[in-house]
């Protein structure tokens, strides 16, 4: 399988790791991009655009990135805070009065981002059609009682995170997260990154590849007495219920799904778009300024939640909207922050080294975090920096 693209001098091991993914790990189509101090040092792609083997992957091929979307959506809330429009320590009900029902008066905006809101499940899951309606998810969460005392523990809000974020953005700005992202981040920076794929992009032949459906959840690196795979098989577990907040999950290749804006799950991006997004957070790229102030970077990656995750079972670490480097989800170094997507995608930034990383794939796996293909690429980057 031919690998296309370029690497800067010294980053050849990343090309080798990328090729190994196809040779030994069953990669079908993927791309990886890496920036260092705002300069692109890795830009690789290979395989087929569609998981079923249709069409070659090209430099501009984009894919659904699943939960890597969460890191993109988090930036919107943090930028609203940075602009003085949103108080992270205010109750969610201050901006969204209907949300206060059923014991949620003390849920803070901060709890939405650090997965401590106690709202990872819906007592009545939404249908796919309901989930694509931007009002139905927030209405369901406004009527939902927390499953633990908000603020006292953490558990991954796999799907509900998106509705919580989106409704806060709407209440503060009058716009959905996808539109705000397009007007304030993706458009001005020229990123191939969308939350709600525009019709013009959807209509471009070969622009977005077809992805594989994910297997049941699994693949976390830590091995507790009860694995996430076992928990997922239990219909009464928070794990199963969290991932089943939409039942059945929408077909990810459906144009209607791609056109909707679900800030937990359905951003569409190229590897370069995802990497440049993280580069912009920490320092900007050639011709662009940084998005986050140094204070906001520290706020994003300061540990807010750590330890056994009530949904993912193993120990996880979260800042404000971002996963942090740890056993369950290794990034480049202890100061890195970002977000994986269930099945493979990964985006993160490491301010100390100036690295911003983006990986997208059409061959989803059962992993929630720590996909071996992405991890091989991360290890290669780490090795280059160590050398």
CSV table of C-alpha atoms in Angstrom, one decimal:
chain,number,residue,atom,x,y,z
A,1,UNK,CA,0.0,0.0,0.0
A,2,UNK,CA,1.4,3.4,-1.0
A,3,UNK,CA,1.7,6.1,1.5
A,4,UNK,CA,1.3,9.6,0.1
A,5,UNK,CA,2.3,13.0,1.5
A,6,UNK,CA,5.4,14.4,3.1
A,7,UNK,CA,7.3,14.5,6.4
A,8,UNK,CA,9.8,17.1,7.6
A,9,UNK,CA,13.4,15.9,8.1
A,10,UNK,CA,13.6,13.8,11.3
A,11,UNK,CA,9.9,12.8,11.2
A,12,UNK,CA,10.5,9.8,8.9
A,13,UNK,CA,9.6,7.4,11.8
A,14,UNK,CA,6.0,8.7,11.6
A,15,UNK,CA,5.8,7.7,8.0
A,16,UNK,CA,7.1,4.2,8.9
A,17,UNK,CA,4.5,3.8,11.7
A,18,UNK,CA,1.7,5.0,9.4
A,19,UNK,CA,2.7,2.3,6.8
A,20,UNK,CA,2.8,-0.3,9.5
A,21,UNK,CA,-0.8,0.4,10.4
A,22,UNK,CA,-1.8,-0.8,6.9
A,23,UNK,CA,0.6,-3.7,6.9
A,24,UNK,CA,-0.1,-5.1,10.3
A,25,UNK,CA,-3.2,-3.5,11.9
A,26,UNK,CA,-5.7,-3.7,9.1
A,27,UNK,CA,-5.9,0.0,8.4
A,28,UNK,CA,-8.0,0.6,5.3
A,29,UNK,CA,-7.9,4.3,4.8
A,30,UNK,CA,-6.5,7.1,7.0
A,31,UNK,CA,-4.6,10.3,7.3
A,32,UNK,CA,-2.3,11.9,9.9
A,33,UNK,CA,-1.1,15.4,10.3
A,34,UNK,CA,1.3,16.9,12.9
A,35,UNK,CA,2.3,20.5,13.5
A,36,UNK,CA,5.2,21.7,15.5
A,37,UNK,CA,5.3,25.4,16.6
A,38,UNK,CA,2.7,26.2,14.0
A,39,UNK,CA,4.6,24.5,11.1
A,40,UNK,CA,3.3,21.3,9.5
A,41,UNK,CA,5.9,18.6,9.8
A,42,UNK,CA,3.7,15.5,8.9
A,43,UNK,CA,1.1,15.3,6.2
A,44,UNK,CA,0.3,11.7,5.2
A,45,UNK,CA,-2.6,9.8,3.8
A,46,UNK,CA,-3.2,6.4,2.2
A,47,UNK,CA,-5.6,3.6,1.4
A,48,UNK,CA,-9.2,4.0,0.2
A,49,UNK,CA,-11.6,6.8,0.9
A,50,UNK,CA,-14.4,4.4,1.7
A,51,UNK,CA,-14.0,1.6,4.1
A,52,UNK,CA,-15.5,-0.8,1.5
A,53,UNK,CA,-12.6,0.0,-0.8
A,54,UNK,CA,-14.2,2.7,-3.1
A,55,UNK,CA,-12.0,5.4,-4.4
A,56,UNK,CA,-8.5,6.5,-3.3
A,57,UNK,CA,-8.0,8.5,-0.1
A,58,UNK,CA,-6.9,12.0,-1.2
A,59,UNK,CA,-5.3,14.8,0.8
A,60,UNK,CA,-8.6,16.5,1.3
A,61,UNK,CA,-10.6,13.4,2.3
A,62,UNK,CA,-12.6,14.0,5.5
A,63,UNK,CA,-14.3,11.6,7.8
A,64,UNK,CA,-16.7,11.6,10.8
A,65,UNK,CA,-14.4,11.7,13.9
A,66,UNK,CA,-16.9,10.5,16.6
A,67,UNK,CA,-16.0,11.7,20.1
A,68,UNK,CA,-13.0,13.7,18.9
A,69,UNK,CA,-15.8,16.2,18.3
A,70,UNK,CA,-16.0,16.8,22.1
A,71,UNK,CA,-12.6,18.6,22.1
A,72,UNK,CA,-13.7,20.8,19.3
A,73,UNK,CA,-17.0,21.7,21.0
A,74,UNK,CA,-15.3,22.3,24.3
A,75,UNK,CA,-13.3,25.1,22.7
A,76,UNK,CA,-16.5,27.0,22.0
A,77,UNK,CA,-17.5,27.1,25.7
A,78,UNK,CA,-14.0,28.0,26.7
A,79,UNK,CA,-13.8,30.8,24.2
A,80,UNK,CA,-17.1,32.2,25.4
A,81,UNK,CA,-15.7,32.2,28.9
A,82,UNK,CA,-12.5,33.8,27.6
A,83,UNK,CA,-14.6,36.5,26.0
A,84,UNK,CA,-16.5,37.1,29.3
A,85,UNK,CA,-19.8,35.8,28.1
A,86,UNK,CA,-20.0,32.6,30.1
A,87,UNK,CA,-19.1,31.9,33.7
A,88,UNK,CA,-17.8,28.4,34.2
A,89,UNK,CA,-18.8,28.5,37.9
A,90,UNK,CA,-22.4,29.6,37.3
A,91,UNK,CA,-25.3,27.1,37.5
A,92,UNK,CA,-26.3,25.8,34.1
A,93,UNK,CA,-29.8,26.9,35.1
A,94,UNK,CA,-28.7,30.6,35.1
A,95,UNK,CA,-28.5,30.4,31.3
A,96,UNK,CA,-31.1,27.6,30.8
A,97,UNK,CA,-33.9,28.0,33.4
A,98,UNK,CA,-35.8,24.9,32.4
A,99,UNK,CA,-32.7,22.8,33.2
A,100,UNK,CA,-33.2,23.4,37.0
A,101,UNK,CA,-35.9,20.7,37.3
A,102,UNK,CA,-35.4,17.4,39.2
A,103,UNK,CA,-32.5,18.3,41.5
A,104,UNK,CA,-30.2,20.0,38.9
A,105,UNK,CA,-30.1,23.4,40.4
A,106,UNK,CA,-26.5,22.9,41.5
A,107,UNK,CA,-25.1,21.6,38.2
A,108,UNK,CA,-22.4,24.1,37.1
A,109,UNK,CA,-21.2,24.9,33.6
A,110,UNK,CA,-17.9,23.4,34.8
A,111,UNK,CA,-19.6,20.1,35.5
A,112,UNK,CA,-20.7,19.8,31.9
A,113,UNK,CA,-17.1,20.1,30.7
A,114,UNK,CA,-15.5,17.8,33.4
A,115,UNK,CA,-18.2,15.1,33.1
A,116,UNK,CA,-19.4,15.6,36.7
A,117,UNK,CA,-23.0,16.7,35.9
A,118,UNK,CA,-24.5,13.3,36.7
A,119,UNK,CA,-26.4,13.1,33.4
A,120,UNK,CA,-24.7,10.5,31.2
A,121,UNK,CA,-28.0,8.6,30.5
A,122,UNK,CA,-31.6,9.3,29.5
A,123,UNK,CA,-34.4,7.3,31.1
A,124,UNK,CA,-36.0,7.3,27.7
A,125,UNK,CA,-33.5,7.1,24.9
A,126,UNK,CA,-34.0,9.2,21.8
A,127,UNK,CA,-34.7,7.7,18.4
A,128,UNK,CA,-32.3,8.6,15.6
A,129,UNK,CA,-34.9,11.1,14.2
A,130,UNK,CA,-35.3,12.7,17.5
A,131,UNK,CA,-31.6,13.0,18.1
A,132,UNK,CA,-31.1,15.0,14.9
A,133,UNK,CA,-33.6,17.6,16.1
A,134,UNK,CA,-31.6,20.2,18.1
A,135,UNK,CA,-34.3,20.8,20.6
A,136,UNK,CA,-35.2,17.2,21.6
A,137,UNK,CA,-31.9,16.3,23.4
A,138,UNK,CA,-31.9,19.4,25.5
A,139,UNK,CA,-35.6,19.0,26.4
A,140,UNK,CA,-34.9,15.4,27.5
A,141,UNK,CA,-32.0,16.5,29.7
A,142,UNK,CA,-34.0,19.3,31.2
A,143,UNK,CA,-36.5,16.6,32.4
A,144,UNK,CA,-33.9,14.1,33.4
A,145,UNK,CA,-32.9,13.5,37.1
A,146,UNK,CA,-29.2,13.1,37.8
A,147,UNK,CA,-28.0,9.5,38.4
A,148,UNK,CA,-25.5,10.8,41.1
A,149,UNK,CA,-25.2,14.0,43.1
A,150,UNK,CA,-23.8,16.5,40.6
A,151,UNK,CA,-20.2,17.5,41.3
A,152,UNK,CA,-19.4,14.6,43.5
A,153,UNK,CA,-18.2,12.1,41.0
A,154,UNK,CA,-17.4,11.8,37.3
A,155,UNK,CA,-18.5,9.5,34.4
A,156,UNK,CA,-18.1,10.0,30.7
A,157,UNK,CA,-21.2,11.7,29.2
A,158,UNK,CA,-20.8,9.9,25.9
A,159,UNK,CA,-23.8,11.4,24.0
A,160,UNK,CA,-25.5,13.8,26.5
A,161,UNK,CA,-22.4,16.0,26.6
A,162,UNK,CA,-23.3,17.3,23.1
A,163,UNK,CA,-26.8,18.4,24.0
A,164,UNK,CA,-25.6,20.1,27.2
A,165,UNK,CA,-22.9,22.0,25.4
A,166,UNK,CA,-25.1,22.9,22.4
A,167,UNK,CA,-27.9,24.3,24.5
A,168,UNK,CA,-25.5,26.4,26.6
A,169,UNK,CA,-24.1,27.9,23.4
A,170,UNK,CA,-27.6,28.6,22.1
A,171,UNK,CA,-28.7,30.3,25.3
A,172,UNK,CA,-25.6,32.5,25.4
A,173,UNK,CA,-25.1,33.3,21.7
A,174,UNK,CA,-28.4,32.5,20.0
A,175,UNK,CA,-26.5,30.2,17.6
A,176,UNK,CA,-25.9,26.4,17.7
A,177,UNK,CA,-22.4,25.2,18.3
A,178,UNK,CA,-21.9,24.2,14.7
A,179,UNK,CA,-22.7,27.6,13.3
A,180,UNK,CA,-20.6,29.4,15.9
A,181,UNK,CA,-17.7,27.1,15.1
A,182,UNK,CA,-18.0,27.8,11.4
A,183,UNK,CA,-18.2,31.5,11.8
A,184,UNK,CA,-15.6,32.0,14.5
A,185,UNK,CA,-13.1,29.2,14.1
A,186,UNK,CA,-13.2,27.0,11.0
A,187,UNK,CA,-14.1,29.7,8.5
A,188,UNK,CA,-11.6,32.4,9.6
A,189,UNK,CA,-8.8,29.8,9.9
A,190,UNK,CA,-9.7,27.9,6.8
A,191,UNK,CA,-10.1,24.6,8.6
A,192,UNK,CA,-11.5,21.5,7.0
A,193,UNK,CA,-13.5,20.9,10.1
A,194,UNK,CA,-17.3,21.0,10.3
A,195,UNK,CA,-20.0,20.4,12.9
A,196,UNK,CA,-22.9,20.0,10.6
A,197,UNK,CA,-21.5,19.3,7.1
A,198,UNK,CA,-22.5,22.1,4.7
A,199,UNK,CA,-24.4,21.1,1.6
A,200,UNK,CA,-21.6,22.4,-0.6
A,201,UNK,CA,-19.1,20.1,1.0
A,202,UNK,CA,-21.4,17.1,1.1
A,203,UNK,CA,-22.0,17.6,-2.6
A,204,UNK,CA,-18.3,17.5,-3.6
A,205,UNK,CA,-17.5,14.2,-5.1
A,206,UNK,CA,-15.2,12.2,-2.9
A,207,UNK,CA,-15.0,14.8,-0.2
A,208,UNK,CA,-16.2,12.7,2.7
A,209,UNK,CA,-15.5,9.0,3.0
A,210,UNK,CA,-17.8,6.2,4.1
A,211,UNK,CA,-16.9,4.8,7.5
A,212,UNK,CA,-17.3,1.4,9.2
A,213,UNK,CA,-19.8,0.9,11.9
A,214,UNK,CA,-18.1,0.5,15.4
A,215,UNK,CA,-18.1,-2.7,17.3
A,216,UNK,CA,-19.3,-2.8,20.9
A,217,UNK,CA,-17.3,-0.7,23.3
A,218,UNK,CA,-14.0,-2.0,24.5
A,219,UNK,CA,-10.3,-1.6,24.2
A,220,UNK,CA,-9.4,0.6,27.2
A,221,UNK,CA,-5.9,0.1,28.3
A,222,UNK,CA,-6.4,-0.5,32.0
A,223,UNK,CA,-7.8,-3.9,33.0
A,224,UNK,CA,-10.0,-3.6,36.1
A,225,UNK,CA,-11.9,-6.5,37.6
A,226,UNK,CA,-14.8,-5.6,35.4
A,227,UNK,CA,-13.9,-4.4,31.9
A,228,UNK,CA,-15.8,-1.8,29.9
A,229,UNK,CA,-16.7,-4.5,27.4
A,230,UNK,CA,-18.3,-6.5,30.2
A,231,UNK,CA,-20.1,-3.5,31.5
A,232,UNK,CA,-21.3,-2.7,28.0
A,233,UNK,CA,-23.0,-6.1,27.8
A,234,UNK,CA,-25.1,-5.3,30.9
A,235,UNK,CA,-28.2,-3.5,29.8
A,236,UNK,CA,-28.7,-1.9,33.2
A,237,UNK,CA,-25.1,-0.5,33.5
A,238,UNK,CA,-24.3,3.2,33.2
A,239,UNK,CA,-21.9,2.1,30.4
A,240,UNK,CA,-24.6,0.6,28.2
A,241,UNK,CA,-27.2,3.2,29.0
A,242,UNK,CA,-24.8,6.1,28.3
A,243,UNK,CA,-23.9,4.8,24.8
A,244,UNK,CA,-27.5,4.0,24.2
A,245,UNK,CA,-28.9,7.5,24.9
A,246,UNK,CA,-29.7,7.3,21.2
A,247,UNK,CA,-31.2,4.0,20.2
A,248,UNK,CA,-30.4,2.7,17.6
A,249,UNK,CA,-27.5,4.9,16.9
A,250,UNK,CA,-27.9,6.8,13.6
A,251,UNK,CA,-26.2,5.5,10.4
A,252,UNK,CA,-23.0,7.6,10.3
A,253,UNK,CA,-22.9,7.6,6.5
A,254,UNK,CA,-26.4,9.1,6.2
A,255,UNK,CA,-26.3,12.6,4.8
A,256,UNK,CA,-28.9,13.7,7.3
A,257,UNK,CA,-26.6,12.6,10.2
A,258,UNK,CA,-23.6,14.4,8.8
A,259,UNK,CA,-25.6,17.6,8.2
A,260,UNK,CA,-26.8,17.7,11.8
A,261,UNK,CA,-24.7,19.2,14.6
A,262,UNK,CA,-24.2,16.8,17.5
A,263,UNK,CA,-21.3,18.3,19.5
A,264,UNK,CA,-20.5,14.9,21.2
A,265,UNK,CA,-20.2,12.7,18.1
A,266,UNK,CA,-20.4,13.9,14.5
A,267,UNK,CA,-17.9,16.5,13.5
A,268,UNK,CA,-16.4,15.8,10.1
A,269,UNK,CA,-12.7,16.7,9.6
A,270,UNK,CA,-9.6,16.0,7.7
A,271,UNK,CA,-6.5,15.1,9.7
A,272,UNK,CA,-5.0,18.4,8.8
A,273,UNK,CA,-8.2,20.3,9.9
A,274,UNK,CA,-8.1,18.5,13.3
A,275,UNK,CA,-4.3,19.1,13.8
A,276,UNK,CA,-4.5,22.8,12.7
A,277,UNK,CA,-7.4,23.3,15.1
A,278,UNK,CA,-5.2,22.1,18.0
A,279,UNK,CA,-2.3,24.1,16.7
A,280,UNK,CA,-4.5,27.2,16.7
A,281,UNK,CA,-5.5,26.6,20.4
A,282,UNK,CA,-1.9,26.7,21.6
A,283,UNK,CA,0.0,29.0,19.3
A,284,UNK,CA,-1.5,29.5,15.9
A,285,UNK,CA,-0.1,28.6,12.5
A,286,UNK,CA,1.5,30.6,9.8
A,287,UNK,CA,-0.6,33.7,9.2
A,288,UNK,CA,-3.1,33.0,12.1
A,289,UNK,CA,-3.1,34.0,15.7
A,290,UNK,CA,-3.7,31.7,18.7
A,291,UNK,CA,-7.2,31.0,19.9
A,292,UNK,CA,-6.6,30.3,23.6
A,293,UNK,CA,-4.8,32.7,25.8
A,294,UNK,CA,-2.2,31.0,28.0
A,295,UNK,CA,-4.6,31.2,30.9
A,296,UNK,CA,-7.3,29.3,28.9
A,297,UNK,CA,-4.8,26.7,27.9
A,298,UNK,CA,-4.0,26.1,31.5
A,299,UNK,CA,-7.7,26.0,32.4
A,300,UNK,CA,-8.4,23.5,29.6
A,301,UNK,CA,-5.7,21.0,30.8
A,302,UNK,CA,-5.9,21.5,34.6
A,303,UNK,CA,-7.1,18.2,36.1
A,304,UNK,CA,-10.8,18.5,37.1
A,305,UNK,CA,-11.8,14.8,37.3
A,306,UNK,CA,-9.6,11.7,37.9
A,307,UNK,CA,-10.0,8.2,39.0
A,308,UNK,CA,-12.5,5.4,38.4
A,309,UNK,CA,-15.0,6.5,35.7
A,310,UNK,CA,-18.6,5.6,36.4
A,311,UNK,CA,-19.3,5.0,32.7
A,312,UNK,CA,-15.9,3.9,31.2
A,313,UNK,CA,-15.1,1.8,34.3
A,314,UNK,CA,-11.4,2.4,34.2
A,315,UNK,CA,-9.6,5.4,35.6
A,316,UNK,CA,-9.9,8.5,33.4
A,317,UNK,CA,-8.6,12.1,33.6
A,318,UNK,CA,-10.5,15.2,32.4
A,319,UNK,CA,-9.8,18.9,32.3
A,320,UNK,CA,-12.5,21.2,31.0
A,321,UNK,CA,-13.9,19.4,28.0
A,322,UNK,CA,-10.6,17.6,27.2
A,323,UNK,CA,-9.2,14.2,28.2
A,324,UNK,CA,-5.8,14.4,29.7
A,325,UNK,CA,-2.8,12.2,29.3
A,326,UNK,CA,-3.1,9.0,31.3
A,327,UNK,CA,-3.1,5.2,31.3
A,328,UNK,CA,-6.6,4.9,29.7
A,329,UNK,CA,-5.9,7.5,27.0
A,330,UNK,CA,-2.2,8.2,26.4
A,331,UNK,CA,-1.3,11.3,24.5
A,332,UNK,CA,2.2,12.7,23.9
A,333,UNK,CA,3.3,13.8,27.4
A,334,UNK,CA,1.8,14.7,30.8
A,335,UNK,CA,0.9,18.2,29.7
A,336,UNK,CA,-1.1,17.1,26.6
A,337,UNK,CA,-4.8,17.7,26.2
A,338,UNK,CA,-7.2,16.5,23.5
A,339,UNK,CA,-9.8,13.9,22.7
A,340,UNK,CA,-10.0,10.5,21.1
A,341,UNK,CA,-13.0,9.3,19.1
A,342,UNK,CA,-14.5,5.9,19.6
A,343,UNK,CA,-13.1,3.7,16.9
A,344,UNK,CA,-9.8,5.5,16.2
A,345,UNK,CA,-9.8,9.3,15.5
A,346,UNK,CA,-7.6,11.4,17.7
A,347,UNK,CA,-6.7,15.1,18.1
A,348,UNK,CA,-4.6,16.7,20.8
A,349,UNK,CA,-2.1,19.5,21.6
A,350,UNK,CA,1.0,19.4,23.7
A,351,UNK,CA,2.0,23.0,24.6
A,352,UNK,CA,5.4,22.2,26.0
A,353,UNK,CA,6.7,20.6,22.7
A,354,UNK,CA,4.5,22.8,20.5
A,355,UNK,CA,3.0,19.6,18.9
A,356,UNK,CA,-0.6,19.5,17.5
A,357,UNK,CA,-1.8,16.1,16.2
A,358,UNK,CA,-4.7,14.9,14.1
A,359,UNK,CA,-5.5,11.4,12.9
A,360,UNK,CA,-8.7,10.3,11.1
A,361,UNK,CA,-9.7,6.9,9.8
A,362,UNK,CA,-12.6,5.1,8.1
A,363,UNK,CA,-11.8,1.7,9.7
A,364,UNK,CA,-13.5,2.0,13.1
A,365,UNK,CA,-12.5,-0.4,15.9
A,366,UNK,CA,-14.2,-1.3,19.2
A,367,UNK,CA,-11.8,0.9,21.2
A,368,UNK,CA,-13.2,3.9,23.1
A,369,UNK,CA,-9.7,5.3,23.7
A,370,UNK,CA,-6.1,4.2,23.0
A,371,UNK,CA,-6.6,2.9,19.5
A,372,UNK,CA,-3.4,0.9,18.6
A,373,UNK,CA,-3.1,2.6,15.2
A,374,UNK,CA,-3.2,6.1,16.6
A,375,UNK,CA,-1.0,5.1,19.5
A,376,UNK,CA,1.7,3.8,17.1
A,377,UNK,CA,1.7,7.2,15.5
A,378,UNK,CA,1.9,9.0,18.8
A,379,UNK,CA,4.8,6.8,19.9
A,380,UNK,CA,6.6,7.6,16.7
A,381,UNK,CA,6.2,11.4,17.3
A,382,UNK,CA,7.4,10.9,20.9
A,383,UNK,CA,10.4,9.0,19.6
A,384,UNK,CA,11.3,11.8,17.2
A,385,UNK,CA,11.2,14.4,19.9
A,386,UNK,CA,13.2,12.2,22.3
A,387,UNK,CA,15.8,11.7,19.6
